[in-house]
Short mmCIF file of C-alpha atoms in Angstrom, two decimals:
data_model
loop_
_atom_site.label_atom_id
_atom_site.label_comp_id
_atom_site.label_asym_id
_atom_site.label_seq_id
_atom_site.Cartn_x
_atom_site.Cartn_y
_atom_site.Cartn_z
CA UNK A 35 0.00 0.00 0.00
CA UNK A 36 1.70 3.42 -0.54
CA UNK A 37 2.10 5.41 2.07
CA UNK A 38 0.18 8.67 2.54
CA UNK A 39 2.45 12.19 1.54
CA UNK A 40 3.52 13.15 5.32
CA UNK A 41 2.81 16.82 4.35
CA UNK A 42 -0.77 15.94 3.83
CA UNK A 43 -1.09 14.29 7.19
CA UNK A 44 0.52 17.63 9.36
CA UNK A 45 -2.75 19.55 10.81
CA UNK A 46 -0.55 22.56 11.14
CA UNK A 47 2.62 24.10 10.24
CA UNK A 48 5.85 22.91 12.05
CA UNK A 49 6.45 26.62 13.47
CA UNK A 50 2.61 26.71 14.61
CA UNK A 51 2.79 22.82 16.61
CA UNK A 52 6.09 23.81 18.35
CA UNK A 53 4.48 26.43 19.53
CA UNK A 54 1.81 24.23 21.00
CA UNK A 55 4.52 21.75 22.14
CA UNK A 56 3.69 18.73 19.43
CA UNK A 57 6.65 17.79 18.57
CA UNK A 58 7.75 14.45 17.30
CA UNK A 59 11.57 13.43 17.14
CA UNK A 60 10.78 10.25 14.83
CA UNK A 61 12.67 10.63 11.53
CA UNK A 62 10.50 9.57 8.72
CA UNK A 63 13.47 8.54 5.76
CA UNK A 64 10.69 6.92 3.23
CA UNK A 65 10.20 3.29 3.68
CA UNK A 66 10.28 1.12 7.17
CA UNK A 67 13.12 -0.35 7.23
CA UNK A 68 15.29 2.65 6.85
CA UNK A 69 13.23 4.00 9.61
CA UNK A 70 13.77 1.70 12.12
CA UNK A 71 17.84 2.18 11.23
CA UNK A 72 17.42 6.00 11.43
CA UNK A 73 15.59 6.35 15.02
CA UNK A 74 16.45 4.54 18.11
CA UNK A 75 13.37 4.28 19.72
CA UNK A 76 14.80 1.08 21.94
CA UNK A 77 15.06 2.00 26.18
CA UNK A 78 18.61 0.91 27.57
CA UNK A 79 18.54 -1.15 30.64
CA UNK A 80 19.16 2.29 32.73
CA UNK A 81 16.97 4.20 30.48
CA UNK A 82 14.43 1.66 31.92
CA UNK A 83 15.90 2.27 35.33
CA UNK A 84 15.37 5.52 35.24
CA UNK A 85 12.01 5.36 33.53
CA UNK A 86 10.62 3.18 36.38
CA UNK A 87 12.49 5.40 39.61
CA UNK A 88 12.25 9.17 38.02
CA UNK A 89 9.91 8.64 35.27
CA UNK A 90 9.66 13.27 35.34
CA UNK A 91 13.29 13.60 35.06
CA UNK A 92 13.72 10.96 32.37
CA UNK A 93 10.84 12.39 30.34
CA UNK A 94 12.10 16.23 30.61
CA UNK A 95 15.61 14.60 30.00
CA UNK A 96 14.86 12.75 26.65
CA UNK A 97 12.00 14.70 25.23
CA UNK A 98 11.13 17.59 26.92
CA UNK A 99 8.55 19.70 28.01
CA UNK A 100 6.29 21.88 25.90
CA UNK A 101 3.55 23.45 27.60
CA UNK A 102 0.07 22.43 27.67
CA UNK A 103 -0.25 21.14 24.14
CA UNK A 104 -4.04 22.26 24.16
CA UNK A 105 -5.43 23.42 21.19
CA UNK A 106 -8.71 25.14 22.22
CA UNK A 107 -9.25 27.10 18.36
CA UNK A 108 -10.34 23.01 17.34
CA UNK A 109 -13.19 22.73 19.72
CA UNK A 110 -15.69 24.01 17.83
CA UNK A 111 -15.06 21.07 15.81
CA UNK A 112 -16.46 19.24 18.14
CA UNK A 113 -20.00 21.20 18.54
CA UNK A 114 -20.88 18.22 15.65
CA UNK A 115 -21.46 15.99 18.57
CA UNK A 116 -24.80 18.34 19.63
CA UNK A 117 -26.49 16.69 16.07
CA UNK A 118 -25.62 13.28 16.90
CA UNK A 119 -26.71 13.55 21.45
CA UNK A 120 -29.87 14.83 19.68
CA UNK A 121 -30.78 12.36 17.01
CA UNK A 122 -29.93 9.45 19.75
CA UNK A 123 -32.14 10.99 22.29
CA UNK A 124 -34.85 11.32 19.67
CA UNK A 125 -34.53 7.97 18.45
CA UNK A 126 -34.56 6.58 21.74
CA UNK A 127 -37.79 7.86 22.75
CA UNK A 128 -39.40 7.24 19.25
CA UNK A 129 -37.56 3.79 19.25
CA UNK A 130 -39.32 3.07 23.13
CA UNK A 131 -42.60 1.89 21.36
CA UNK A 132 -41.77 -0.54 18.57
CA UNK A 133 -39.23 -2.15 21.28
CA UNK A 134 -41.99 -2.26 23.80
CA UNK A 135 -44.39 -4.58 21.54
CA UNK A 136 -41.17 -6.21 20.96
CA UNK A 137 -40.64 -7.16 24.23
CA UNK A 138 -44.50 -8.11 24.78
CA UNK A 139 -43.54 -10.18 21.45
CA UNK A 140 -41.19 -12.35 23.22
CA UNK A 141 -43.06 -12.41 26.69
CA UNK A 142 -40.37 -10.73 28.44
CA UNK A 143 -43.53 -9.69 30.31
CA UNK A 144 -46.57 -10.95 30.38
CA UNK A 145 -49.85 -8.25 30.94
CA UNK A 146 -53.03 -9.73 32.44
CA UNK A 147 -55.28 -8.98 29.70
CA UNK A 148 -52.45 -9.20 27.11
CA UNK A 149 -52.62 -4.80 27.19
CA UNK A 150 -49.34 -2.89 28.25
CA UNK A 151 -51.78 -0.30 30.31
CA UNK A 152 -52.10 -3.36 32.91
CA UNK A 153 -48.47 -3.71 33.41
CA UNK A 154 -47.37 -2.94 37.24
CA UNK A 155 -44.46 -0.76 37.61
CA UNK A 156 -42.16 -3.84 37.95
CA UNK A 157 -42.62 -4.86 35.00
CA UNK A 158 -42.75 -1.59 32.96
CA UNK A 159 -39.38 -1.64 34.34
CA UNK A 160 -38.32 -4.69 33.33
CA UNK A 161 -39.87 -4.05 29.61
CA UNK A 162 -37.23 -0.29 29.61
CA UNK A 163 -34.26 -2.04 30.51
CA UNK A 164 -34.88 -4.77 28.11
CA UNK A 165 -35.47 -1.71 25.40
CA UNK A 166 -32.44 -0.12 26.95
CA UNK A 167 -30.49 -3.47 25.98
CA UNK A 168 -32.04 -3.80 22.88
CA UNK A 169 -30.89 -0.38 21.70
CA UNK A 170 -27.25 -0.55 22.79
CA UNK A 171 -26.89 -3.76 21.12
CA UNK A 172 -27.88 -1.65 17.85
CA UNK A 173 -25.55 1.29 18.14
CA UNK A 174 -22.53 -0.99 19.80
CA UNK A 175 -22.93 -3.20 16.51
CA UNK A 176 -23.24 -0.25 14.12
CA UNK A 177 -20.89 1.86 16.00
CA UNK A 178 -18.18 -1.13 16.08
CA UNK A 179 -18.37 -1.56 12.07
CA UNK A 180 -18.23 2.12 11.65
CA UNK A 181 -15.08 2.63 13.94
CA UNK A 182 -13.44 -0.63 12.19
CA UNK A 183 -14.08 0.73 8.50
CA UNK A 184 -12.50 4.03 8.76
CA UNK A 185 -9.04 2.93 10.39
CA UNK A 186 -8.79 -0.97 9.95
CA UNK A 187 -6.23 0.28 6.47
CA UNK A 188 -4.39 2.94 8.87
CA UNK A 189 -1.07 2.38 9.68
CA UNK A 190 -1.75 2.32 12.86
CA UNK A 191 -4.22 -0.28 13.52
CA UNK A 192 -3.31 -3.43 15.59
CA UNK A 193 -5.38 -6.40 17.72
CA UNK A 194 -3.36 -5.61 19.64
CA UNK A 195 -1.21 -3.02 18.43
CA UNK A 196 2.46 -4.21 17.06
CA UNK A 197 5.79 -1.88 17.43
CA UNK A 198 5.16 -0.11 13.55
CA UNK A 199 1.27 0.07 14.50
CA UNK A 200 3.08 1.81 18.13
CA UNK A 201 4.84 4.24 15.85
CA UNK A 202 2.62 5.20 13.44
CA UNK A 203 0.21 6.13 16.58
CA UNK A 204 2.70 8.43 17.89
CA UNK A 205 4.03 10.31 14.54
CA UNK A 206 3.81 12.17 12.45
CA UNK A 207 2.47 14.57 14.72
CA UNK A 208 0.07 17.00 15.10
CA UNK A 209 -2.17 14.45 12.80
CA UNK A 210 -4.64 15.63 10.90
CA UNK A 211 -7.54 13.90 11.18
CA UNK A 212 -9.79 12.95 7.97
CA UNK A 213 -13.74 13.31 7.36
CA UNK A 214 -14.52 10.13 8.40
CA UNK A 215 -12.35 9.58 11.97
CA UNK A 216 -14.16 12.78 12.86
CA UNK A 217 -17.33 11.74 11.53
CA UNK A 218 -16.59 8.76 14.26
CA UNK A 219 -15.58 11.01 17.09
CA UNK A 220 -18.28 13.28 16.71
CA UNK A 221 -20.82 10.46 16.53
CA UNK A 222 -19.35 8.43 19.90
CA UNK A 223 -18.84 11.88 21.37
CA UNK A 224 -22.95 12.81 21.21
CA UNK A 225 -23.67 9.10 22.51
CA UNK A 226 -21.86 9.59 25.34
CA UNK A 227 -23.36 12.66 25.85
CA UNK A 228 -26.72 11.45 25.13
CA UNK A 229 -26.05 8.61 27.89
CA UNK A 230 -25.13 10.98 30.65
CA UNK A 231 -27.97 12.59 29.80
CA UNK A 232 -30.48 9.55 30.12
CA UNK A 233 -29.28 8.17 32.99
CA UNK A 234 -30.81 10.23 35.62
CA UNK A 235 -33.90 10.77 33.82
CA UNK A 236 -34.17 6.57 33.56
CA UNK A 237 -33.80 6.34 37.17
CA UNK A 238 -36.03 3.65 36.91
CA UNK A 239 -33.60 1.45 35.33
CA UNK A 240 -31.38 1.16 38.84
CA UNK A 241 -27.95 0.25 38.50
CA UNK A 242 -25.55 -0.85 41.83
CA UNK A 243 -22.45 0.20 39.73
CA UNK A 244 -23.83 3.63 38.75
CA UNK A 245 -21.23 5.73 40.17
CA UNK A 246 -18.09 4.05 38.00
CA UNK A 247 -20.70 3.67 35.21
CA UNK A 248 -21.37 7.61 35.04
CA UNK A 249 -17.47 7.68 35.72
CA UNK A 250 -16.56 5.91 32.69
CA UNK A 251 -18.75 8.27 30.77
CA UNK A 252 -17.14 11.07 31.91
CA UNK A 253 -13.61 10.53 31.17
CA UNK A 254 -14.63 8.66 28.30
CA UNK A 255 -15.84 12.05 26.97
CA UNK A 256 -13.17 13.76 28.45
CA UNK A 257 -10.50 11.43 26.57
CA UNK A 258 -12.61 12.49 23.25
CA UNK A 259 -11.97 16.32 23.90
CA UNK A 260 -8.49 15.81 25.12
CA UNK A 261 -7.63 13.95 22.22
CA UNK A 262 -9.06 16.03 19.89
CA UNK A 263 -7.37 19.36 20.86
CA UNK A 264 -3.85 17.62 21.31
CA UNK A 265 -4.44 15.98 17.79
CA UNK A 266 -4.30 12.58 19.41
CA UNK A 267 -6.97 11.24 17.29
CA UNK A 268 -5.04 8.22 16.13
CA UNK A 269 -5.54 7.04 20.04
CA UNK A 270 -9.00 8.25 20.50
CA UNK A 271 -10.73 6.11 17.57
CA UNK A 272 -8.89 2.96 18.56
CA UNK A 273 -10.13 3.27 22.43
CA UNK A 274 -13.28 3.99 20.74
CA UNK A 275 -13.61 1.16 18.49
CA UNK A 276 -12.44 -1.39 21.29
CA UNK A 277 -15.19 -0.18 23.70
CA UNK A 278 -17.85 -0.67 21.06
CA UNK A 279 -16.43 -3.71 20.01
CA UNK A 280 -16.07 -5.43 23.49
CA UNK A 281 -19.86 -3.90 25.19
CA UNK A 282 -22.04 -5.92 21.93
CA UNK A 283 -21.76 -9.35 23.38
CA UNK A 284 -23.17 -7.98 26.92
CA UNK A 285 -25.74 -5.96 25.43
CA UNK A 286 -27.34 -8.73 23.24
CA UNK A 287 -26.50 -11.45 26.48
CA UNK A 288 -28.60 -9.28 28.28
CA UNK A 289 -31.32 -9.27 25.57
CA UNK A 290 -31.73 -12.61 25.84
CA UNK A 291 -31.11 -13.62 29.46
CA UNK A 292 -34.50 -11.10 29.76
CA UNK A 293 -36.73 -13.46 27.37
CA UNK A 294 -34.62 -16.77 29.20
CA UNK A 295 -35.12 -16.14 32.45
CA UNK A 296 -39.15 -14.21 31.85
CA UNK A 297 -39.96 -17.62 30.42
CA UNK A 298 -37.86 -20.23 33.46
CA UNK A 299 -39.80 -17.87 36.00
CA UNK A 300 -43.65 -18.84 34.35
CA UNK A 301 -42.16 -22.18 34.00
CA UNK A 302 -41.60 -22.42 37.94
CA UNK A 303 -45.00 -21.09 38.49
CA UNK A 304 -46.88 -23.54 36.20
CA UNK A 305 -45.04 -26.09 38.04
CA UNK A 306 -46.14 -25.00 41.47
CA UNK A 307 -49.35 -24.21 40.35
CA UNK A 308 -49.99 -27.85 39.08
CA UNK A 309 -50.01 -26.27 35.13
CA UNK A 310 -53.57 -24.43 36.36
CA UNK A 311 -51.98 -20.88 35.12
CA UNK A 312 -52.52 -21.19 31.00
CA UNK A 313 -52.79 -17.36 30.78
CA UNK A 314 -49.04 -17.13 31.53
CA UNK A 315 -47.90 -20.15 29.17
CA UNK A 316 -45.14 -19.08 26.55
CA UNK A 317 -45.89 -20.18 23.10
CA UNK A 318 -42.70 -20.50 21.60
CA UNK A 319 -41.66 -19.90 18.20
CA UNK A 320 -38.79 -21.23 15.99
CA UNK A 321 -37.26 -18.36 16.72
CA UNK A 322 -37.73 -18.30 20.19
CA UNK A 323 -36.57 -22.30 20.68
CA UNK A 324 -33.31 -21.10 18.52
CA UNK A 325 -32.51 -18.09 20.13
CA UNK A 326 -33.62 -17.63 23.19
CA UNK A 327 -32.42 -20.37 25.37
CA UNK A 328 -29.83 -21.00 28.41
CA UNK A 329 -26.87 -21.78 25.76
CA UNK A 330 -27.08 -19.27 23.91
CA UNK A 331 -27.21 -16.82 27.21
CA UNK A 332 -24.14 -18.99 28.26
CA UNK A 333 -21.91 -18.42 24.76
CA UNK A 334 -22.84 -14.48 25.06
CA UNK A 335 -21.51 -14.56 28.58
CA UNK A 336 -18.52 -16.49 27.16
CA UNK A 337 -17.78 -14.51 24.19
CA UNK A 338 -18.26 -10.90 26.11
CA UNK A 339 -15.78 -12.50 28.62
CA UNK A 340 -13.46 -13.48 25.80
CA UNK A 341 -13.97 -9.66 24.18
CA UNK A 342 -13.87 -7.81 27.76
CA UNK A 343 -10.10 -9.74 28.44
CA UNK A 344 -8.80 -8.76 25.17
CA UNK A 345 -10.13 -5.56 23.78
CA UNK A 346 -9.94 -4.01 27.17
CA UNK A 347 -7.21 -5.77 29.27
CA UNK A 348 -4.83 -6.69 26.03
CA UNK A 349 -5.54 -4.33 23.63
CA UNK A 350 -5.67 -1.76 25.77
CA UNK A 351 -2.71 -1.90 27.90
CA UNK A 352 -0.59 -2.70 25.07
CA UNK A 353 -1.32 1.77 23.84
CA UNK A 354 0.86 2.04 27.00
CA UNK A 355 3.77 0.65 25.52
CA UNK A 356 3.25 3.47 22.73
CA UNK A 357 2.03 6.63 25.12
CA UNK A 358 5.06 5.63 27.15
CA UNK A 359 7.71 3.80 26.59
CA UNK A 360 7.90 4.70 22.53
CA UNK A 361 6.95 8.17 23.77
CA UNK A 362 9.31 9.25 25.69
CA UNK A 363 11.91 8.53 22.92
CA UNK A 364 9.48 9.87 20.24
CA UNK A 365 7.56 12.80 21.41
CA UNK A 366 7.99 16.20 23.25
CA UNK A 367 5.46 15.85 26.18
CA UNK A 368 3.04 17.86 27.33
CA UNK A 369 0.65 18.47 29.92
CA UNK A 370 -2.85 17.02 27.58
CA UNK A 371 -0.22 14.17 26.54
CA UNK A 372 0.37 13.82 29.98
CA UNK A 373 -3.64 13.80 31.33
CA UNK A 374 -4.01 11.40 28.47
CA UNK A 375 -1.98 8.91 29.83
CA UNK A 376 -3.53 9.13 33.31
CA UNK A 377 -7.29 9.04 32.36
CA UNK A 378 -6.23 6.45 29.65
CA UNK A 379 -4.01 3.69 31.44
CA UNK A 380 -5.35 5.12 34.84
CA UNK A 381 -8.40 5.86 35.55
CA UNK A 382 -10.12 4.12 32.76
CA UNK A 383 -8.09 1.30 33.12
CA UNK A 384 -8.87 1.01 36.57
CA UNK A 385 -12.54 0.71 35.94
CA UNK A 386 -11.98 -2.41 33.30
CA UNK A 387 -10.17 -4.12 36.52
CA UNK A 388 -13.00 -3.69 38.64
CA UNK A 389 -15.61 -4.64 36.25
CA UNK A 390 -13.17 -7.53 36.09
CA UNK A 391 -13.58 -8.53 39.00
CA UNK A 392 -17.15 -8.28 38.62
CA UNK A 393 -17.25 -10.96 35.61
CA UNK A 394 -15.16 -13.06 37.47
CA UNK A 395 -17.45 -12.80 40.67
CA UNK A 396 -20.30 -14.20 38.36
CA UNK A 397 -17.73 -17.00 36.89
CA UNK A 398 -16.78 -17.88 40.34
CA UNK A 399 -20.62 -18.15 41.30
CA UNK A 400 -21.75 -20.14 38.29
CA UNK A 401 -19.01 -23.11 38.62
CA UNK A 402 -19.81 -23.29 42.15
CA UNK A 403 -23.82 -23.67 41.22
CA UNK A 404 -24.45 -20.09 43.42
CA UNK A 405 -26.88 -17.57 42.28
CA UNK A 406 -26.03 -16.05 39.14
CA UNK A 407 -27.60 -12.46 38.72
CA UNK A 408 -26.52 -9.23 36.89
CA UNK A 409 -24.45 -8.05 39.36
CA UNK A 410 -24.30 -4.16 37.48
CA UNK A 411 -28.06 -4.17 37.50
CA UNK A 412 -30.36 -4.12 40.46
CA UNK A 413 -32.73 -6.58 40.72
CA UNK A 414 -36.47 -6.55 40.09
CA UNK A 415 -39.65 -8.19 40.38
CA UNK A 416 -40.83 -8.60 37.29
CA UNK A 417 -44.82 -8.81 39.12
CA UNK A 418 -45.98 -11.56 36.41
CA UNK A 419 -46.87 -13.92 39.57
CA UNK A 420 -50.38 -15.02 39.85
CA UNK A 421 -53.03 -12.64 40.20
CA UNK A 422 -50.24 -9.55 40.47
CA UNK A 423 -47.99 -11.21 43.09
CA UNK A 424 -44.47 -10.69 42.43
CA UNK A 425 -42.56 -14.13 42.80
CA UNK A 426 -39.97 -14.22 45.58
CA UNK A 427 -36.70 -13.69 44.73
CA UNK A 428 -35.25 -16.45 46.99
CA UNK A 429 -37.58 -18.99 44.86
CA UNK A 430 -34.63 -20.55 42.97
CA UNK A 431 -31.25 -18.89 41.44
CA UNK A 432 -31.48 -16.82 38.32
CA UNK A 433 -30.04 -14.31 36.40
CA UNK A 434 -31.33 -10.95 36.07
#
């Protein structure tokens, strides 16, 4: 593939970005192998020393410092993202309808008289997050394609990222983004947004994680703005794409583990009712016996496990050995550079751990046969017990 004219991929003059403190030391001679002869981007045994014991001293030492590196004429750039928080909002309440009969479609609840005005506010709640589920399972898939297509031929794209994939992240720098990496950042930008915004006004939809959920959001969106005005792009689509990628094997899990366990629940209570309850009898379709069943619940569970270890806790990690170690040989730092390390391989890392642990609480309780439930999500009654009584959540182990 030829490579891209460096010229065209500058988003500013050289005067103007060393001004700003971008700065890359990487010297670009024409083809790969020349450059890896031209540039020593290898650390020393004491360079690694000193990296580890005074990682501020060794930074200024081999790169030094230059200023903020905050480009605040670029925001408006950004105000693109307004469009897209909109359209999702709108679509989301537009959207709550057809995903309602949806959800009445596959008996995730089951109304008395077979009309949603007789559903108790259990299970109105139940039907929104299953709608909830539904429509992040939508965007994560269409969001995930979208952030594949317009970097999967960059230079820079790795699963997980490989020492030229490292390098190409890093320089030339400032990068100047094309149409369609903004047209991505704008777009996972306004969903963010548009999340923030929803969560407090679905308060029914109760979540015991809701702190580090709204957390994520917010340094998620901070990430996008940071990255944006120190022309880190190149970094901000990949973390994008590897969050979208990772979240569409929960998001559909979820989908089904609603119509699963709705259905084992009127199961238990035809069973302890002798079989007298017909109004709450699933009928089944082909689609239904296909689909919706405890295996496929279990290979979702399986495969977002799978996605969450590597996307987040491979993929992810491995940016650090560009940010960092190739940085500090590569790239005059400065301070965004600096806050994009932290709230990348810091903070949000440090969320991924703990919702590690969280995944690996529910492994844990699975192979020891313990209850199984959705330990990010609150639990509900879903109030389709006989004659409006909710069934008791100690009745047998389930997931919710």
């Amino acid at each position: 593939m030829a490579r891209q004219p460096l010229g065209d991929m500058y988003a500013m003059t050289p005067e103007r970005a060393r001004e700003y403190g971008f700065v890359s030391y990487y010297n670009h001679t024409g083809s790969e192998a020349s450059d890896k002869l031209a540039n020593n981007i290898t650390l020393t045994s004491e360079e690694w020393a000193q990296l580890l014991t005074s990682p501020v001293q060794f930074i200024l030492q081999s790169g030094g410092w230059g200023g903020a590196g905050f480009d605040v004429t670029v925001l408006p750039q950004l105000l693109l993202c307004l469009p897209w928080t909109l359209a999702f909002l709108i679509f989301r309440i537009f959207a709550q309808r057809q995903l309602s009969r949806f959800g009445l479609w596959l008996q995730v609840v089951v109304p008395k008289d077979g009309s949603k005005a007789t559903l108790n506010n259990a299970q109105r709640r139940k039907l929104r997050k299953f709608q909830n589920q539904v429509w992040l399972t939508a965007y994560y898939i269409i969001s995930a394609v979208f952030g594949y297509a317009v970097q999967c031929t960059k230079p820079w794209f790795g699963l997980p990222v490989s020492e030229s994939n490292r390098i190409a992240l890093l320089t030339p720098h400032p990068y100047k983004p094309d149409g369609g990496l903004m047209c991505y950042y704008q777009s996972g930008l306004g969903f963010y947004f548009s999340e923030m915004l929803a969560l407090p006004v679905e308060n029914d939809i109760r979540r015991s994680d809701f702190v580090e959920y709204f957390v994520h959001h917010i340094v998620t969106c901070a990430l996008i703005v940071f990255s944006h005005c120190s022309y880190e792009h190149r970094f901000g689509v990949y973390v994008l794409f590897i969050h979208d990628a990772s979240d569409i094997m929960l998001a559909a899990g979820k989908v089904i583990n609603y119509v699963v366990s709705a259905e084992r629940k009127r199961a238990q209570r035809l069973k302890s009712n002798g079989g007298g309850d017909k109004q709450t009898k699933a009928k089944p379709s082909l689609l239904y016996r296909v689909i919706f069943n405890e295996t496929t619940v279990n290979v979702c569970f399986v495969l977002f496990t799978l996605f969450f270890v590597f996307f987040r806790l491979v993929c992810l990690p491995y940016l650090a050995l560009a940010n960092i170690v190739y940085g500090v040989k590569i790239r005059m730092f400065t301070g965004s550079y600096c806050l994009l390390i932290i709230l990348l391989q810091g903070v949000l890392q440090g969320l991924h751990v703990y919702w590690f642990t969280l995944i690996m609480k529910i492994v844990i309780n699975s192979l020891t046969g313990r209850r199984v439930d959705d330990i990010r999500s609150e639990d509900d009654d879903d109030g389709d017990g006989v004659e409006g009584q909710a069934v008791p959540k100690n009745s047998k182990p389930h997931r919710e």
